[in-house]
Amino acid sequence: MKKRLYLELENCIGCRSCLAACTQCGGHEERNRNYVYDVNPLVNRQTMPLMCLHCVNPACARSCPAQAIQIHETGAVLSALVEKCIGCQNCTIACPYGIPKFDTEQNLMYKCDLCIDRTKDGIPPMCASVCPSNTLQWLTDEEIEAKQKQFNLDNGKWVTSMPYLEGETNVRVNLPGILQGVTKLF
Amino acid sequence: MHTNTSMNKKTGRSIDNAFASKFAKSMFLSVSAIVILSFIATRMFTHVDLNLYGYMVGTIVFIGGFFYRFIAWGERPPTKIFIKKGLKLLKRKSTPKTAVNHLAIYDFIKNRGLYRWVQHILIGWGCVLACLVTFPLVFGWMYFTMDDNGHYTIVLMGLNLMTVKADGIIAWLSYNALNIAAIMVTAGVCMALHRRLKNMQARAEQKFIYDFLPLYLLLFISITGLLLTVQNVFLHGWMQPQMSLIHQFSVIVTLIYLPFGKLAHIPFRPVSVFARNYREHYAEQEEKKCKVCGDHFVSVEQSNDVIQVLGVNAIEFNMEDGFNLAELCLPCRRKYRISRFSGFATHQVKVKGANQNAKG
Ligand code: SF4
Ligand code: SF4
Ligand code: SF4
């Protein structure tokens, strides 16, 4: 059963378990590839994770002169192939969300690969495995559809890829509470 | 879109019209160059070693594969930009240093781990050494003639390069260059295989065809090559013709595979020098300021190139608020995305974002 990473952004409690878990994925060489931001740092404690959304037409891969960023058959946009990346950093400035990280010492870009070693076998990525608040989940399309119904999001406020993002993505993003002004118990 | 421009260019130049394609032209020129060089070097084909015939065919097939793969690659819009501008910037003062760093001593691999660096030096330089010996011999660019007084003459490009004693150190090194290369490659490949089997970081991402096959091919070549020497020295040449065929076969298969798999990074790695020059040169020219925080984050040239490349792919990031995402530095771009999710302008808050490195 094909599953997707699904984000319910306003659940995030800012524990940063997702960052720590990311470092532990095989092939990540103990460095995290995702972000957690304070939404309004001087006023409240709301945080939101920022992940690679695994674009269907990924700007990072399209801008790479070395074809170092491969797209896996699951739709995951992989990290740079170590022997191909020529260190030009095109990808970092092409990504609309500023996701790819660059290591100048190693002359190598690295980015979220959706823990491809796990997700290719249907195991959830590290971040979704550890998130205590259900911000990051690993769901089938049917389950995501059920979420959509559950939160009664037929008012055009369902932020799931199009038309709210820059392009179609393989990760689904959703913000049921904040945009509707609804307090949500999950 | 880019096909149009290359068409226009083509009609402007008549020599290009003589060939059906760039591929045909490159193929023709390289094969002619090899034939002409061999003609000169072998004193009009009088010193050709026909035992090495298989390698010749293998090389020609390799050149075909190489151009097929790399012309397609070079036509991709981002690649084209780097090759074009990189060639222009080759005269930069830093080029030799960058080239040595990237192509000979691989400092950046050392930063990925000493083990990986040693392994890469052994494999890389072993292969270079082997090619430097084999191909000149195959095409007759270099050969040895024996004088009667226990001396050899090394002939390079048809010129007597030097005369060496048959039992001298230079002679010994020349006979054994391929053995030394084979031992280096074998050691390096064994290190790589050990890492691929034991290291959990490496194991997570590897695939058999992509990561193991090239290692096994190199191992196959090295072992059969070493066996040839063993047969020669210890077994009085027993079964040597057969082994020689197997060895040739292994080399030819690898040459055919080379432009398509992991080994393809060898001929294409010099572009990393272009990329470094490109970044250094244009960063000195003019840097782009982030529209929100004012930080310099990339050269104006590269920013424009990326916007253009994405445009070719029908990707454009013009925002409703009247700017292009490419005008934001990376942290601001991330905060801007958060702001689009939350409706609150996170990127406008003048506070440094929290540390995004899990190690703190
Ligand atoms: S693990 Fe979940 S709750 Fe914790 S910071 Fe990450 S997304 Fe937020
Ligand atoms: S979000 Fe950025 S890094 Fe991820 S696939 Fe899209 S363009 Fe690439
Ligand atoms: S930094 Fe590496 S992965 Fe990124 S565009 Fe350049 S070559 Fe490709």
XYZ file of C-alpha atoms and ligand atoms in Angstrom:
570
model
C 0.000 0.000 0.000
C 1.524 3.266 -1.063
C 1.733 5.705 1.805
C 2.663 9.346 1.931
C 4.155 11.689 4.428
C 1.308 13.833 5.690
C 1.795 16.973 7.808
C -0.727 18.542 10.139
C 1.342 21.580 10.838
C -0.382 23.208 13.765
C -0.073 20.106 15.958
C 3.644 20.716 16.327
C 4.850 21.227 19.899
C 8.428 22.070 18.979
C 10.068 19.076 20.631
C 12.452 18.658 17.685
C 12.347 14.893 17.913
C 12.004 14.887 14.139
C 15.379 16.618 13.765
C 17.058 14.196 16.153
C 15.459 11.167 14.508
C 16.565 12.364 11.091
C 20.203 12.171 12.158
C 19.744 8.474 12.935
C 18.538 7.354 9.521
C 20.971 5.168 7.584
C 22.971 7.188 5.077
C 22.343 10.486 6.838
C 25.791 10.389 8.500
C 24.267 11.688 11.715
C 23.175 15.017 10.333
C 19.566 16.171 10.158
C 18.029 17.371 6.932
C 14.815 19.001 8.132
C 13.809 22.172 9.965
C 11.508 23.343 12.781
C 10.624 27.028 12.911
C 8.990 29.283 15.477
C 6.029 30.877 13.771
C 5.943 34.065 15.834
C 8.949 33.755 18.119
C 8.443 36.954 20.148
C 4.793 36.275 20.914
C 3.997 32.586 21.342
C 5.433 29.083 21.234
C 3.769 27.795 18.060
C 6.264 25.921 15.927
C 6.002 24.226 12.563
C 8.254 21.675 10.921
C 9.545 22.373 7.422
C 10.279 19.316 5.369
C 11.227 18.682 1.789
C 7.859 18.260 0.107
C 9.177 15.972 -2.620
C 7.877 18.000 -5.526
C 6.475 16.145 -8.521
C 8.480 18.485 -10.766
C 11.387 19.204 -8.408
C 13.223 22.462 -8.997
C 16.293 21.103 -7.229
C 16.705 18.172 -9.634
C 15.832 20.235 -12.714
C 18.523 22.772 -11.904
C 21.244 20.229 -11.171
C 23.865 20.201 -13.950
C 25.252 16.830 -12.842
C 22.024 14.823 -12.659
C 23.061 14.127 -9.082
C 19.515 14.374 -7.693
C 17.592 11.272 -8.688
C 13.872 10.755 -8.367
C 13.002 7.400 -6.839
C 10.158 5.327 -8.277
C 8.206 6.042 -5.080
C 8.329 9.735 -5.947
C 10.933 10.592 -3.321
C 13.451 13.168 -4.523
C 16.764 11.745 -3.335
C 19.816 13.387 -1.848
C 22.785 14.099 -4.145
C 24.732 11.099 -5.395
C 28.107 11.558 -3.748
C 30.190 10.927 -6.839
C 28.079 13.061 -9.132
C 27.488 16.246 -7.138
C 29.929 18.870 -8.395
C 29.159 21.308 -5.619
C 27.622 24.089 -7.684
C 24.779 24.748 -5.217
C 22.249 25.362 -7.965
C 19.808 23.102 -6.148
C 19.982 25.044 -2.895
C 18.953 28.273 -4.566
C 16.444 26.620 -6.906
C 14.320 24.970 -4.216
C 11.359 27.216 -3.412
C 11.584 26.238 0.266
C 15.353 26.425 0.788
C 15.569 22.757 1.761
C 18.865 21.353 0.373
C 21.823 21.807 2.706
C 25.356 22.185 1.457
C 28.573 20.990 3.061
C 31.421 23.143 1.745
C 34.110 20.943 3.289
C 32.840 17.830 1.552
C 31.757 19.796 -1.524
C 28.472 17.950 -1.340
C 24.778 18.733 -1.128
C 22.546 16.681 1.150
C 18.798 16.816 1.532
C 15.827 14.838 2.818
C 15.531 11.548 0.941
C 12.364 10.554 2.778
C 14.519 7.892 4.499
C 14.407 5.982 1.249
C 15.995 2.949 2.851
C 12.862 2.683 5.012
C 10.083 4.124 2.870
C 10.908 2.015 -0.171
C 9.826 -0.945 1.972
C 6.777 0.846 3.366
C 8.376 1.704 6.725
C 7.599 5.273 7.817
C 10.433 7.816 7.633
C 12.269 8.530 10.891
C 10.562 11.882 11.508
C 7.059 10.445 11.193
C 8.035 7.468 13.365
C 8.949 9.641 16.318
C 6.684 12.677 16.149
C 4.723 12.600 19.428
C 2.008 15.016 18.332
C 0.886 13.472 15.041
C 2.228 16.444 13.137
C 4.116 14.074 10.902
C 2.231 10.990 9.830
C 2.661 8.219 7.297
C -0.713 7.561 5.679
C -2.387 5.996 2.682
C -4.279 8.203 0.251
C -7.566 6.887 1.676
C -6.559 7.833 5.177
C -5.606 11.300 3.993
C -8.982 11.608 2.311
C -10.655 10.549 5.553
C -8.715 13.301 7.349
C -10.028 15.762 4.827
C -13.600 14.720 5.611
C -13.014 14.515 9.352
C -12.036 18.143 9.502
C -14.788 19.158 7.138
C -12.450 21.020 4.927
C -14.670 21.756 1.975
C -14.275 25.484 2.394
C -11.217 25.739 0.187
C -8.975 25.980 3.218
C -7.517 22.514 2.845
C -3.898 23.152 2.170
C -2.802 20.058 0.399
C -0.307 20.759 -2.305
C -2.209 22.542 -5.073
C -3.128 25.319 -5.359
C -1.561 26.460 -2.094
C 1.968 25.366 -2.822
C 4.264 26.324 -5.672
C 3.739 22.990 -7.376
C 2.304 19.503 -6.997
C 4.068 17.608 -4.209
C 4.256 14.029 -3.022
C 4.021 15.088 0.613
C 0.583 16.242 1.719
C 0.370 19.303 3.913
C -2.651 20.274 5.920
C -3.539 23.035 8.342
C -7.093 22.362 9.445
C -7.104 24.294 12.706
C -5.356 27.569 12.129
C -6.921 28.467 8.822
C -10.417 27.735 10.026
C -10.058 29.254 13.442
C -11.015 25.925 14.961
C -9.510 24.504 18.106
C -8.816 20.903 17.413
C -8.403 17.937 19.739
C -6.704 15.123 17.927
C 13.404 25.987 -26.374
C 17.090 25.240 -26.302
C 16.793 23.028 -29.379
C 15.818 26.112 -31.339
C 18.903 28.036 -30.365
C 21.226 25.197 -31.226
C 19.486 24.860 -34.609
C 20.082 28.525 -35.312
C 23.691 28.197 -34.415
C 24.013 25.210 -36.689
C 22.730 26.966 -39.762
C 25.341 29.642 -39.138
C 28.250 27.242 -39.304
C 28.789 25.175 -42.420
C 31.143 22.555 -40.981
C 28.416 21.344 -38.662
C 26.150 20.706 -41.608
C 28.557 18.154 -43.012
C 27.606 15.761 -40.224
C 24.260 14.255 -39.404
C 24.665 15.122 -35.735
C 27.037 16.329 -33.066
C 27.485 12.673 -32.212
C 28.642 11.752 -35.713
C 31.016 14.680 -35.790
C 32.605 13.982 -32.409
C 32.903 10.306 -33.244
C 34.538 11.021 -36.594
C 36.999 13.523 -35.165
C 38.087 11.318 -32.250
C 38.524 8.178 -34.296
C 40.463 10.122 -36.934
C 42.666 11.622 -34.230
C 43.413 8.179 -32.809
C 44.204 6.751 -36.255
C 46.452 9.662 -37.174
C 48.299 9.536 -33.853
C 48.768 5.792 -34.230
C 49.967 6.237 -37.803
C 52.657 8.668 -36.673
C 53.564 6.841 -33.501
C 53.894 3.403 -35.049
C 56.043 4.711 -37.883
C 53.319 4.166 -40.464
C 51.770 1.141 -38.790
C 54.980 -0.862 -38.781
C 54.944 -1.415 -35.004
C 51.377 -2.426 -34.229
C 50.875 -5.098 -31.572
C 47.938 -7.059 -32.938
C 47.587 -8.994 -29.675
C 46.009 -5.835 -28.363
C 43.439 -5.684 -31.155
C 40.544 -6.399 -28.774
C 41.330 -3.314 -26.744
C 41.196 -1.180 -29.870
C 37.698 -2.337 -30.672
C 36.747 -1.870 -27.013
C 38.064 1.672 -27.015
C 36.170 2.626 -30.156
C 32.948 1.244 -28.663
C 33.708 3.152 -25.468
C 34.170 6.417 -27.369
C 30.804 5.822 -29.024
C 29.106 5.271 -25.669
C 30.911 8.213 -24.183
C 29.727 10.690 -26.808
C 26.239 9.256 -26.826
C 25.944 9.762 -23.083
C 27.766 13.036 -22.707
C 26.310 14.921 -25.620
C 22.860 14.191 -24.214
C 24.088 15.287 -20.811
C 25.722 18.458 -22.106
C 22.502 19.500 -23.833
C 20.642 19.780 -20.532
C 20.120 23.488 -19.852
C 21.954 23.709 -16.479
C 24.856 21.577 -17.704
C 25.211 23.663 -20.831
C 25.575 26.830 -18.763
C 28.302 25.358 -16.578
C 30.258 23.960 -19.481
C 30.022 27.171 -21.495
C 30.893 29.553 -18.668
C 33.380 27.106 -17.166
C 35.391 26.976 -20.371
C 35.481 30.759 -20.462
C 36.747 30.931 -16.880
C 39.437 28.290 -17.303
C 42.129 30.972 -17.354
C 41.499 31.940 -13.731
C 44.586 31.945 -11.548
C 43.060 29.462 -9.133
C 42.303 26.858 -11.818
C 45.456 24.731 -11.389
C 45.039 24.623 -7.624
C 41.338 23.765 -7.806
C 41.998 21.151 -10.472
C 44.711 19.422 -8.458
C 42.500 19.556 -5.398
C 39.403 18.187 -7.091
C 40.895 15.798 -9.621
C 44.160 14.545 -8.165
C 44.209 14.636 -4.370
C 40.480 14.733 -3.672
C 40.578 16.861 -0.523
C 36.802 16.910 -0.358
C 36.740 13.123 -0.081
C 39.189 13.289 2.801
C 36.596 15.433 4.541
C 34.068 12.660 4.029
C 36.357 10.232 5.844
C 39.976 9.101 5.724
C 39.018 5.525 4.890
C 37.033 6.592 1.861
C 39.843 8.866 0.778
C 42.517 6.139 0.900
C 40.214 3.791 -0.952
C 39.522 6.376 -3.625
C 43.197 7.286 -4.053
C 44.088 3.620 -4.517
C 41.340 2.901 -7.020
C 41.566 6.244 -8.830
C 45.300 6.401 -9.241
C 45.565 2.680 -9.911
C 43.170 3.082 -12.832
C 44.929 6.187 -14.127
C 48.282 4.442 -14.031
C 46.890 1.395 -15.808
C 45.293 3.517 -18.529
C 48.463 5.557 -19.012
C 50.342 2.340 -19.745
C 47.712 0.336 -21.597
C 46.306 2.778 -24.111
C 49.581 4.109 -25.481
C 50.612 0.463 -25.963
C 47.317 -0.447 -27.625
C 47.461 2.345 -30.154
C 51.192 2.070 -30.636
C 51.842 5.496 -29.145
C 54.471 3.848 -27.006
C 56.420 0.653 -27.502
C 59.723 -0.949 -26.594
C 62.432 -2.123 -28.953
C 65.246 -4.340 -27.750
C 68.780 -3.532 -28.675
C 71.251 -6.410 -28.638
C 73.359 -5.139 -25.758
C 70.848 -5.775 -22.979
C 69.173 -2.379 -23.394
C 65.631 -1.421 -24.278
C 64.629 1.697 -26.128
C 61.321 3.252 -25.129
C 59.702 4.770 -28.211
C 57.082 7.433 -27.561
C 55.123 8.870 -30.476
C 57.686 7.484 -32.894
C 60.590 9.194 -31.140
C 63.237 7.341 -29.180
C 62.509 8.593 -25.697
C 65.276 6.856 -23.798
C 67.376 3.754 -23.658
C 67.287 1.827 -20.427
C 69.127 -1.178 -19.058
C 66.974 -4.304 -19.312
C 67.517 -5.061 -15.619
C 67.489 -1.427 -14.469
C 64.979 0.233 -12.207
C 63.138 2.132 -14.955
C 62.758 -1.031 -16.983
C 61.520 -2.877 -13.904
C 59.009 -0.144 -13.195
C 57.766 -0.185 -16.786
C 57.230 -3.944 -16.849
C 55.565 -3.882 -13.489
C 53.536 -0.684 -13.830
C 50.439 -2.703 -14.614
C 51.060 -5.027 -11.688
C 51.470 -2.118 -9.331
C 48.290 -0.582 -10.697
C 46.454 -3.887 -10.282
C 47.572 -4.242 -6.681
C 46.477 -0.673 -5.913
C 43.075 -1.213 -7.488
C 42.598 -4.585 -5.780
C 43.416 -3.118 -2.381
C 41.130 -0.124 -2.972
C 38.266 -2.256 -4.224
C 38.576 -4.578 -1.236
C 38.393 -1.573 1.084
C 35.328 -0.322 -0.781
C 33.655 -3.730 -0.658
C 34.386 -4.039 3.032
C 32.816 -0.645 3.639
C 29.781 -1.484 1.527
C 29.246 -4.726 3.442
C 29.939 -3.488 6.969
C 29.187 0.232 7.192
C 25.546 0.887 7.999
C 25.641 4.393 6.504
C 26.867 3.029 3.187
C 24.532 0.041 3.255
C 21.434 2.174 3.574
C 21.649 3.652 0.112
C 23.520 1.155 -2.033
C 22.227 -0.850 -4.975
C 23.846 -3.878 -6.530
C 23.964 -2.707 -10.133
C 25.005 0.810 -9.275
C 27.431 0.380 -6.396
C 28.724 -3.184 -6.514
C 28.935 -3.982 -10.218
C 31.661 -1.422 -10.989
C 33.693 -2.698 -8.036
C 33.407 -6.286 -9.222
C 34.360 -5.243 -12.754
C 37.492 -3.495 -11.510
C 38.328 -6.469 -9.329
C 37.846 -8.811 -12.294
C 40.230 -6.752 -14.414
C 42.875 -6.503 -11.704
C 42.805 -10.168 -10.724
C 42.943 -11.483 -14.301
C 45.738 -9.003 -15.008
C 47.724 -10.179 -12.002
C 47.097 -13.814 -12.951
C 48.719 -13.111 -16.305
C 51.897 -12.121 -14.483
C 51.667 -15.134 -12.191
C 51.329 -17.461 -15.178
C 54.255 -15.774 -16.811
C 56.597 -15.870 -13.858
C 55.674 -19.095 -12.084
C 53.879 -21.257 -14.623
C 55.994 -20.645 -17.721
C 53.069 -19.073 -19.514
C 50.659 -21.955 -18.920
C 47.142 -21.073 -20.166
C 48.288 -17.530 -20.761
C 46.553 -16.995 -24.127
C 43.218 -18.011 -22.593
C 43.689 -15.759 -19.574
C 44.758 -12.954 -21.860
C 41.425 -13.284 -23.680
C 39.495 -13.260 -20.412
C 41.407 -10.186 -19.316
C 40.691 -8.402 -22.588
C 37.053 -9.335 -22.258
C 36.890 -7.856 -18.746
C 38.458 -4.605 -19.914
C 36.143 -4.308 -22.907
C 33.016 -4.937 -20.807
C 34.132 -2.292 -18.334
C 34.848 0.204 -21.104
C 31.382 -0.333 -22.533
C 29.808 0.010 -19.085
C 31.832 3.044 -18.090
C 29.787 5.914 -19.569
C 26.537 4.604 -18.115
C 27.045 3.617 -14.497
C 28.802 4.904 -11.450
C 32.140 5.100 -13.249
C 30.683 7.778 -15.506
C 31.789 10.305 -12.917
C 35.400 9.848 -14.059
C 35.183 11.625 -17.433
C 32.665 14.119 -16.121
C 34.189 15.174 -12.861
C 36.263 18.045 -14.362
C 33.039 20.037 -14.450
C 33.428 20.410 -10.678
C 36.414 22.628 -11.409
C 34.227 24.654 -13.762
C 31.608 24.941 -11.041
C 34.104 26.176 -8.472
C 35.517 28.760 -10.889
C 32.008 29.847 -11.768
C 31.075 30.369 -8.142
C 34.279 32.199 -7.256
C 34.335 34.398 -10.338
C 30.744 35.573 -10.260
C 30.758 36.004 -6.478
C 33.542 38.553 -7.011
C 31.464 40.312 -9.680
C 28.202 40.979 -7.885
C 26.372 39.324 -5.053
C 22.662 39.100 -4.667
C 21.035 40.663 -1.622
C 18.161 38.948 0.117
C 15.008 40.967 -0.347
C 14.019 40.479 3.293
C 17.156 40.451 5.442
C 19.675 41.985 3.044
C 22.237 39.204 3.389
C 24.362 38.324 0.379
C 23.639 34.726 -0.428
C 24.630 33.949 -4.029
C 26.090 35.654 -7.087
C 23.643 37.561 -9.250
C 24.824 35.561 -12.246
C 24.046 32.179 -10.689
C 20.693 33.355 -9.420
C 19.743 34.498 -12.919
C 21.036 31.307 -14.477
C 18.961 29.192 -12.129
C 15.854 31.270 -12.791
C 16.413 30.823 -16.520
C 17.008 27.080 -16.225
C 13.858 26.640 -14.176
C 12.010 28.715 -16.756
C 13.015 26.223 -19.451
C 11.413 23.565 -17.252
C 8.290 25.693 -16.851
C 8.963 26.314 -13.163
C 8.517 29.841 -11.929
C 8.274 31.126 -8.407
C 6.635 34.514 -8.719
C 4.675 35.200 -5.557
C 1.400 37.040 -5.234
C 3.125 39.611 -3.062
C 5.050 40.685 -6.126
C 8.460 39.100 -5.852
C 10.227 35.960 -6.955
C 11.226 33.349 -4.410
C 14.721 33.439 -5.882
C 15.102 36.893 -4.319
C 15.082 35.478 -0.790
C 18.054 33.952 0.973
C 17.561 30.391 2.139
C 16.582 30.984 5.784
C 14.178 33.729 4.721
C 12.756 31.454 2.054
C 12.052 28.810 4.684
C 10.433 31.337 7.001
C 8.421 32.730 4.125
C 7.053 29.242 3.510
C 6.112 28.988 7.198
C 4.397 32.347 6.867
C 2.382 31.078 3.929
C 1.256 28.141 6.024
C 0.410 30.102 9.141
C -0.689 33.421 7.715
C 1.773 35.194 10.001
C 4.784 36.920 8.426
C 7.492 34.930 10.214
C 10.172 36.138 7.802
C 9.533 39.760 8.833
C 10.318 39.112 12.516
C 13.828 40.375 13.084
C 14.979 37.476 15.219
C 17.533 34.941 14.249
C 15.795 31.636 13.612
C 16.343 28.812 16.091
C 19.283 26.512 15.497
C 18.324 23.935 12.896
C 21.125 21.523 13.644
C 19.999 18.632 15.812
C 23.389 18.468 17.504
C 22.695 21.895 18.968
S 8.687 15.759 16.168
Fe 6.636 16.509 15.615
S 6.041 17.818 17.341
Fe 8.255 17.493 17.549
S 9.151 19.259 16.442
Fe 8.987 17.611 14.941
S 7.032 17.946 13.943
Fe 7.010 19.149 15.830
S 10.938 20.817 -1.753
Fe 12.868 21.602 -2.608
S 14.357 20.022 -2.158
Fe 12.336 19.077 -1.913
S 11.884 18.178 -3.944
Fe 10.983 20.220 -3.927
S 12.583 21.509 -4.844
Fe 13.589 19.619 -4.231
S 25.189 21.177 -5.568
Fe 25.330 19.073 -6.337
S 23.254 18.280 -6.228
Fe 23.102 20.502 -6.068
S 22.766 21.208 -8.171
Fe 24.980 21.283 -7.823
S 25.720 19.304 -8.533
Fe 23.509 19.098 -8.297
